[in-house]
Coordinates of C-alpha atoms in Angstrom, one line a residue:
M1 CA 133.3 166.1 54.2
G2 CA 132.9 166.4 50.5
A3 CA 129.3 165.3 50.7
L4 CA 128.6 167.9 53.4
L5 CA 130.1 170.7 51.3
K6 CA 128.1 169.6 48.3
Q7 CA 124.9 169.7 50.3
E8 CA 125.6 173.1 51.8
K9 CA 127.0 174.7 48.5
F10 CA 124.4 177.5 48.6
L11 CA 125.4 178.5 52.2
L12 CA 129.0 178.1 51.3
L13 CA 128.5 180.6 48.4
A14 CA 126.9 183.0 50.8
I15 CA 129.8 182.7 53.2
I16 CA 132.3 183.4 50.5
A17 CA 130.3 186.4 49.4
M18 CA 130.3 187.7 53.0
F19 CA 134.1 187.5 53.2
V20 CA 134.4 189.2 49.8
A21 CA 131.8 191.9 50.4
Y22 CA 133.1 193.2 53.8
P23 CA 136.6 194.1 52.7
L24 CA 135.3 195.6 49.4
E25 CA 132.4 197.5 51.0
H26 CA 134.0 200.9 50.4
V27 CA 134.9 199.9 46.8
L28 CA 131.3 198.9 46.1
V29 CA 129.8 202.1 47.4
G30 CA 132.5 204.3 46.1
N31 CA 132.4 203.5 42.4
G32 CA 129.1 205.0 41.3
Q33 CA 125.4 204.3 41.6
V34 CA 125.3 201.6 39.0
V35 CA 128.0 199.5 40.6
A36 CA 126.3 199.9 44.0
L37 CA 122.9 198.8 42.7
V38 CA 124.3 195.8 40.8
S39 CA 126.4 194.7 43.8
G40 CA 123.4 195.2 46.1
L41 CA 121.2 193.0 43.9
A42 CA 123.9 190.4 43.8
L43 CA 124.1 190.4 47.6
V44 CA 120.3 189.9 47.7
A45 CA 120.8 186.7 45.6
F46 CA 123.4 185.4 48.0
I47 CA 121.1 186.2 50.9
I48 CA 118.5 184.1 49.2
C49 CA 121.0 181.3 48.8
A50 CA 121.6 181.3 52.6
S51 CA 117.9 181.5 53.2
M52 CA 117.3 178.4 51.2
R53 CA 119.6 176.4 53.5
V54 CA 118.0 178.0 56.6
A55 CA 114.6 177.0 55.3
H56 CA 115.7 173.4 54.6
H57 CA 117.2 172.8 58.0
A58 CA 114.2 174.5 59.7
E59 CA 111.9 172.1 57.9
M60 CA 114.1 169.2 59.1
L61 CA 113.9 170.5 62.7
A62 CA 110.1 170.9 62.4
E63 CA 109.8 167.3 61.2
K64 CA 112.1 166.2 64.0
V65 CA 110.6 168.0 67.0
G66 CA 107.1 168.7 65.4
D67 CA 104.9 171.7 65.6
P68 CA 104.9 174.2 67.2
Y69 CA 108.6 173.9 68.1
G70 CA 110.0 173.6 64.6
T71 CA 108.1 176.6 63.2
M72 CA 108.8 178.6 66.3
I73 CA 112.6 178.1 65.6
L74 CA 112.1 179.4 62.1
T75 CA 110.1 182.4 63.1
L76 CA 112.4 183.4 65.9
S77 CA 115.4 183.1 63.5
A78 CA 113.7 185.4 61.0
V79 CA 112.9 187.9 63.7
T80 CA 116.5 187.8 64.9
V81 CA 117.6 188.6 61.3
E82 CA 115.1 191.5 61.1
V83 CA 116.2 193.0 64.5
V84 CA 119.9 192.8 63.6
I85 CA 119.3 194.4 60.2
L86 CA 117.2 197.2 61.7
A87 CA 119.6 197.9 64.5
I88 CA 122.5 198.1 62.0
M89 CA 120.6 200.4 59.6
M90 CA 119.4 202.6 62.4
S91 CA 122.9 203.0 63.8
N92 CA 124.3 203.8 60.3
E93 CA 121.6 206.2 59.1
P94 CA 118.6 206.7 61.5
S95 CA 115.2 206.9 59.9
P96 CA 112.2 207.8 62.1
T97 CA 109.8 205.6 60.1
L98 CA 112.0 202.6 59.1
V99 CA 111.0 200.5 62.1
R100 CA 107.3 201.2 61.7
D101 CA 107.4 200.6 57.9
T102 CA 109.4 197.4 58.3
I103 CA 107.0 195.9 60.9
Y104 CA 104.0 196.9 58.8
S105 CA 105.6 195.4 55.7
A106 CA 106.5 192.2 57.5
V107 CA 102.9 191.7 58.7
M108 CA 101.5 192.3 55.2
L109 CA 104.1 190.0 53.7
D110 CA 103.5 187.2 56.2
I111 CA 99.7 187.2 56.4
N112 CA 98.7 188.3 52.9
G113 CA 101.8 187.2 50.9
I114 CA 102.9 184.0 52.5
L115 CA 99.5 182.8 53.8
G116 CA 97.7 184.0 50.7
L117 CA 100.0 182.4 48.2
A118 CA 100.3 179.2 50.2
A119 CA 96.6 178.8 50.6
L120 CA 96.0 179.6 47.0
M121 CA 98.6 177.0 45.7
G122 CA 97.7 174.4 48.3
G123 CA 94.0 174.9 47.6
I124 CA 94.5 174.5 43.8
K125 CA 96.4 171.2 44.4
H126 CA 94.5 169.7 47.4
G127 CA 91.2 171.5 47.7
E128 CA 90.3 172.3 51.3
Q129 CA 93.2 172.1 53.7
S130 CA 92.6 171.5 57.4
Y131 CA 94.4 173.0 60.4
N132 CA 93.7 173.7 64.1
D133 CA 91.5 176.8 64.2
D134 CA 92.5 177.5 67.9
S135 CA 95.9 178.5 66.6
A136 CA 94.5 181.0 64.1
R137 CA 92.2 182.7 66.6
T138 CA 95.0 182.9 69.2
Y139 CA 97.4 184.4 66.7
S140 CA 94.9 186.9 65.3
V141 CA 93.8 188.4 68.6
M142 CA 97.3 188.7 69.8
I143 CA 98.5 190.4 66.6
L144 CA 95.6 192.8 66.8
T145 CA 96.3 193.6 70.4
A146 CA 100.1 194.0 69.9
M147 CA 99.7 196.2 66.8
G148 CA 97.0 198.3 68.4
V149 CA 99.0 199.0 71.5
S150 CA 102.3 199.7 69.8
M151 CA 101.4 201.1 66.4
V152 CA 97.9 202.7 66.6
V153 CA 97.6 204.2 70.1
P154 CA 101.0 206.1 69.8
E155 CA 99.2 208.4 67.3
F156 CA 97.3 209.9 70.3
I157 CA 100.2 210.0 72.8
P158 CA 101.6 213.6 73.4
K159 CA 105.2 214.0 72.4
G160 CA 106.2 214.9 75.9
D161 CA 105.0 211.5 77.2
W162 CA 106.6 209.3 74.6
K163 CA 109.2 207.9 77.0
I164 CA 106.6 206.8 79.6
Y165 CA 104.4 205.2 76.9
S166 CA 107.5 203.6 75.2
A167 CA 108.5 202.0 78.5
F168 CA 104.9 200.8 79.0
T169 CA 104.9 199.3 75.5
I170 CA 108.1 197.4 76.2
G171 CA 106.5 195.9 79.3
A172 CA 103.3 195.1 77.6
M173 CA 105.0 193.3 74.7
I174 CA 107.3 191.3 77.0
L175 CA 104.2 190.3 79.1
L176 CA 102.3 189.2 76.0
Y177 CA 105.2 187.2 74.6
T178 CA 105.9 185.5 77.9
L179 CA 102.3 184.3 78.1
F180 CA 102.3 183.4 74.4
L181 CA 105.5 181.3 74.8
R182 CA 104.1 179.6 77.8
M183 CA 101.0 178.7 75.9
Q184 CA 102.9 177.6 72.7
V185 CA 105.3 175.2 74.5
G186 CA 103.3 174.5 77.7
P187 CA 100.0 173.0 78.5
H188 CA 98.3 174.7 75.5
S189 CA 100.7 173.6 72.9
Y190 CA 97.9 171.6 71.3
F191 CA 96.5 174.9 70.1
F192 CA 99.3 175.1 67.6
S193 CA 99.4 171.5 66.3
Y194 CA 97.2 169.4 64.1
S195 CA 96.9 165.6 63.7
Y196 CA 96.6 164.8 60.0
P197 CA 94.3 161.9 59.3
E198 CA 96.3 160.8 56.2
K199 CA 99.5 160.7 58.3
K200 CA 97.8 158.5 60.9
K201 CA 96.6 156.2 58.1
R202 CA 100.0 155.9 56.6
Q203 CA 101.5 155.0 60.0
S204 CA 98.8 152.4 60.6
Q205 CA 99.6 150.8 57.2
G206 CA 103.3 150.6 57.9
S207 CA 106.3 152.7 56.9
N208 CA 106.3 154.8 53.8
P209 CA 109.1 153.8 51.3
A210 CA 109.7 157.5 50.6
E211 CA 110.1 158.2 54.3
E212 CA 112.5 155.3 54.7
H213 CA 114.9 157.0 52.3
A214 CA 114.4 160.5 53.8
E215 CA 117.5 162.4 54.8
P216 CA 118.3 161.6 58.4
V217 CA 118.0 164.6 60.8
N218 CA 121.2 165.6 62.6
L219 CA 119.9 167.9 65.3
T220 CA 123.2 169.5 66.1
R221 CA 124.1 170.1 62.5
S222 CA 120.7 171.6 61.6
I223 CA 120.8 174.0 64.6
A224 CA 124.4 175.0 63.8
T225 CA 123.4 175.6 60.2
L226 CA 120.5 177.8 61.3
V227 CA 122.7 179.9 63.5
V228 CA 125.4 180.3 60.8
G229 CA 122.8 181.0 58.2
V230 CA 121.2 183.8 60.3
V231 CA 124.6 185.3 61.0
V232 CA 125.6 185.2 57.3
I233 CA 122.2 186.8 56.2
G234 CA 122.6 189.6 58.7
A235 CA 126.2 190.3 57.7
L236 CA 125.4 190.3 54.0
A237 CA 122.3 192.5 54.7
E238 CA 124.5 195.2 56.3
V239 CA 126.5 195.7 53.1
M240 CA 123.5 195.2 50.9
S241 CA 121.5 197.9 52.7
K242 CA 124.3 200.5 52.0
T243 CA 124.7 199.5 48.4
V244 CA 121.0 199.4 47.6
D245 CA 120.4 202.7 49.4
L246 CA 123.0 204.3 47.2
G247 CA 121.8 202.5 44.1
L248 CA 118.2 203.7 44.6
E249 CA 119.2 207.3 45.6
G250 CA 117.7 209.8 43.2
T251 CA 115.7 207.2 41.3
G252 CA 112.3 208.3 42.7
A253 CA 111.8 204.9 44.5
P254 CA 109.5 205.4 47.6
P255 CA 111.4 205.2 50.9
V256 CA 109.2 202.3 52.1
M257 CA 110.9 200.1 49.5
T258 CA 113.9 199.8 51.9
A259 CA 111.5 198.6 54.6
I260 CA 109.9 196.1 52.2
L261 CA 113.4 194.7 51.3
V262 CA 114.3 194.2 55.0
A263 CA 111.0 192.4 55.6
A264 CA 111.4 190.3 52.5
I265 CA 115.0 189.3 53.6
S266 CA 113.9 188.2 57.0
A267 CA 110.9 186.3 55.6
A268 CA 112.7 184.5 52.8
P269 CA 113.2 181.2 54.8
E270 CA 109.6 181.4 55.9
I271 CA 108.3 181.8 52.3
L272 CA 110.1 178.7 51.0
T273 CA 109.1 176.6 54.0
A274 CA 105.4 177.7 54.0
L275 CA 105.0 177.0 50.2
R276 CA 106.5 173.6 50.6
A277 CA 104.2 172.8 53.6
A278 CA 101.2 174.0 51.6
L279 CA 102.0 171.8 48.6
A280 CA 102.6 168.9 51.0
N281 CA 99.1 169.5 52.5
R282 CA 100.4 170.7 55.9
M283 CA 98.4 173.8 56.3
Q284 CA 99.0 173.9 60.1
S285 CA 102.7 174.6 59.5
V286 CA 101.7 177.5 57.1
V287 CA 99.4 179.0 59.7
N288 CA 102.1 178.7 62.4
I289 CA 104.7 180.3 60.1
A290 CA 102.6 183.1 58.6
L291 CA 100.7 184.2 61.7
G292 CA 103.5 183.2 64.1
A293 CA 106.0 185.3 62.2
S294 CA 103.7 188.3 62.2
L295 CA 103.2 188.1 65.9
S296 CA 106.9 187.5 66.6
T297 CA 107.8 190.5 64.4
V298 CA 105.6 192.9 66.4
I299 CA 105.9 191.5 69.8
L300 CA 109.7 191.1 69.7
T301 CA 110.9 193.8 67.3
V302 CA 108.9 196.6 69.0
P303 CA 110.5 196.2 72.6
V304 CA 114.0 195.9 71.2
M305 CA 113.7 199.0 69.0
E306 CA 111.8 200.9 71.7
A307 CA 114.6 200.2 74.1
M308 CA 117.1 201.5 71.6
A309 CA 115.0 204.7 71.3
L310 CA 114.9 205.2 75.0
Y311 CA 118.7 204.6 75.2
S312 CA 119.5 207.0 72.4
G313 CA 116.8 209.5 73.4
Q314 CA 115.6 209.7 69.8
P315 CA 112.0 208.4 69.4
F316 CA 110.9 206.5 66.3
Q317 CA 107.6 207.2 64.5
M318 CA 105.7 204.1 65.5
A319 CA 102.2 205.3 64.8
M320 CA 101.0 203.9 61.4
T321 CA 99.7 206.2 58.7
P322 CA 95.9 206.2 58.1
V323 CA 96.4 204.0 54.9
Q324 CA 98.6 201.5 56.8
T325 CA 96.0 201.3 59.7
V326 CA 93.2 200.7 57.2
M327 CA 95.2 198.0 55.4
I328 CA 96.1 196.2 58.7
L329 CA 92.5 196.3 59.9
I330 CA 91.2 194.9 56.6
T331 CA 93.9 192.2 56.7
L332 CA 93.1 191.1 60.2
L333 CA 89.3 191.2 59.5
V334 CA 89.7 189.0 56.4
S335 CA 92.0 186.7 58.3
A336 CA 89.5 186.4 61.2
I337 CA 86.7 185.5 58.7
N338 CA 88.8 183.1 56.6
L339 CA 90.5 181.3 59.5
N340 CA 87.5 180.6 61.7
D341 CA 86.5 177.2 60.4
G342 CA 89.6 175.1 60.4
E343 CA 89.9 174.8 56.6
T344 CA 91.5 177.0 53.9
N345 CA 90.8 177.0 50.2
A346 CA 92.0 178.7 47.0
I347 CA 89.4 181.5 47.2
E348 CA 90.5 182.4 50.7
G349 CA 94.1 182.4 49.5
M350 CA 93.2 184.7 46.6
T351 CA 91.5 187.2 48.9
H352 CA 94.7 187.6 50.9
F353 CA 96.9 187.7 47.8
V354 CA 94.8 190.5 46.4
L355 CA 95.4 192.4 49.6
F356 CA 99.1 191.8 49.2
A357 CA 99.0 193.1 45.7
T358 CA 97.2 196.2 47.0
F359 CA 99.9 196.7 49.6
I360 CA 102.6 196.6 46.9
M361 CA 100.6 199.0 44.7
L362 CA 100.1 201.5 47.6
S363 CA 103.8 201.2 48.5
C364 CA 104.8 201.9 44.8
L365 CA 102.6 205.0 45.0
G366 CA 104.4 206.1 48.2
L367 CA 101.4 205.6 50.4

């Protein structure tokens, strides 16, 4: 028991913070802007602690069950966190653009931030890194379709018809995800996996001493830790959102910063896992995480939030701004060019990372 608590000390810290933050929520938001901001940043740190353990157990599950199942578990857990946070924030203080900005920020963070940084670091260490290009093409075309239907076309829908189109969007996203899930875990699962030659070589030469001493995978424990971690992250994020909102009030920070923070929280486990995979020369896991998270964010978050809009009768502003539309189109175009040959390198990683830096700069400018 002691060894278990020692291994999960970061998650334990986050759980303690959760039980402390909830009773003291009114104290944290009622003692001035400075206290609210400091406590909000502290809660972000505890969320990262929980995310580290979620990432660790997601990696163990990925190693146990293999791609694409392992990375699918990670991306679905991240989307669950994002949906929970958005639902909580929208119920507390509705914002017509929060959902749109969060989805946009998540896609930019996943494709340009995670994939860009991972390909850059992995390329510097290993040179060209191989993966299954079928997965990249499948992800890219589905992301483009999902974002086009749910976040570009709404700009041209008359206000009086938003309920009809919203219901259509929900159906379209469910249909897309059903087909995608069937492909990912069914007869086309090989689209999302890659057989590494060096791994085959190691297996043919006998067991690796490092692998013999690897931490054994307890499937039940890892799944339970993932579930607990997601719940803890969601709970801490609820208090954090209120304290950070109050702390940033009147500072001149662009409203989109809240959306970026929500996207970053949900993507925290993915970032750690993707970087470790890239440094271990497992680029297929990076592609599955970065593009899979982007697709899951759009294709799962949109129908849930659209359903909330229909239920409440208050539509969200889902149509992206012209700047956001241009950035998404450039991102997907660069992704299609870079990910068409089954190999990534540091230059390709840098192009995505520059786009991510541009996204951050435009967000700071309020665009």
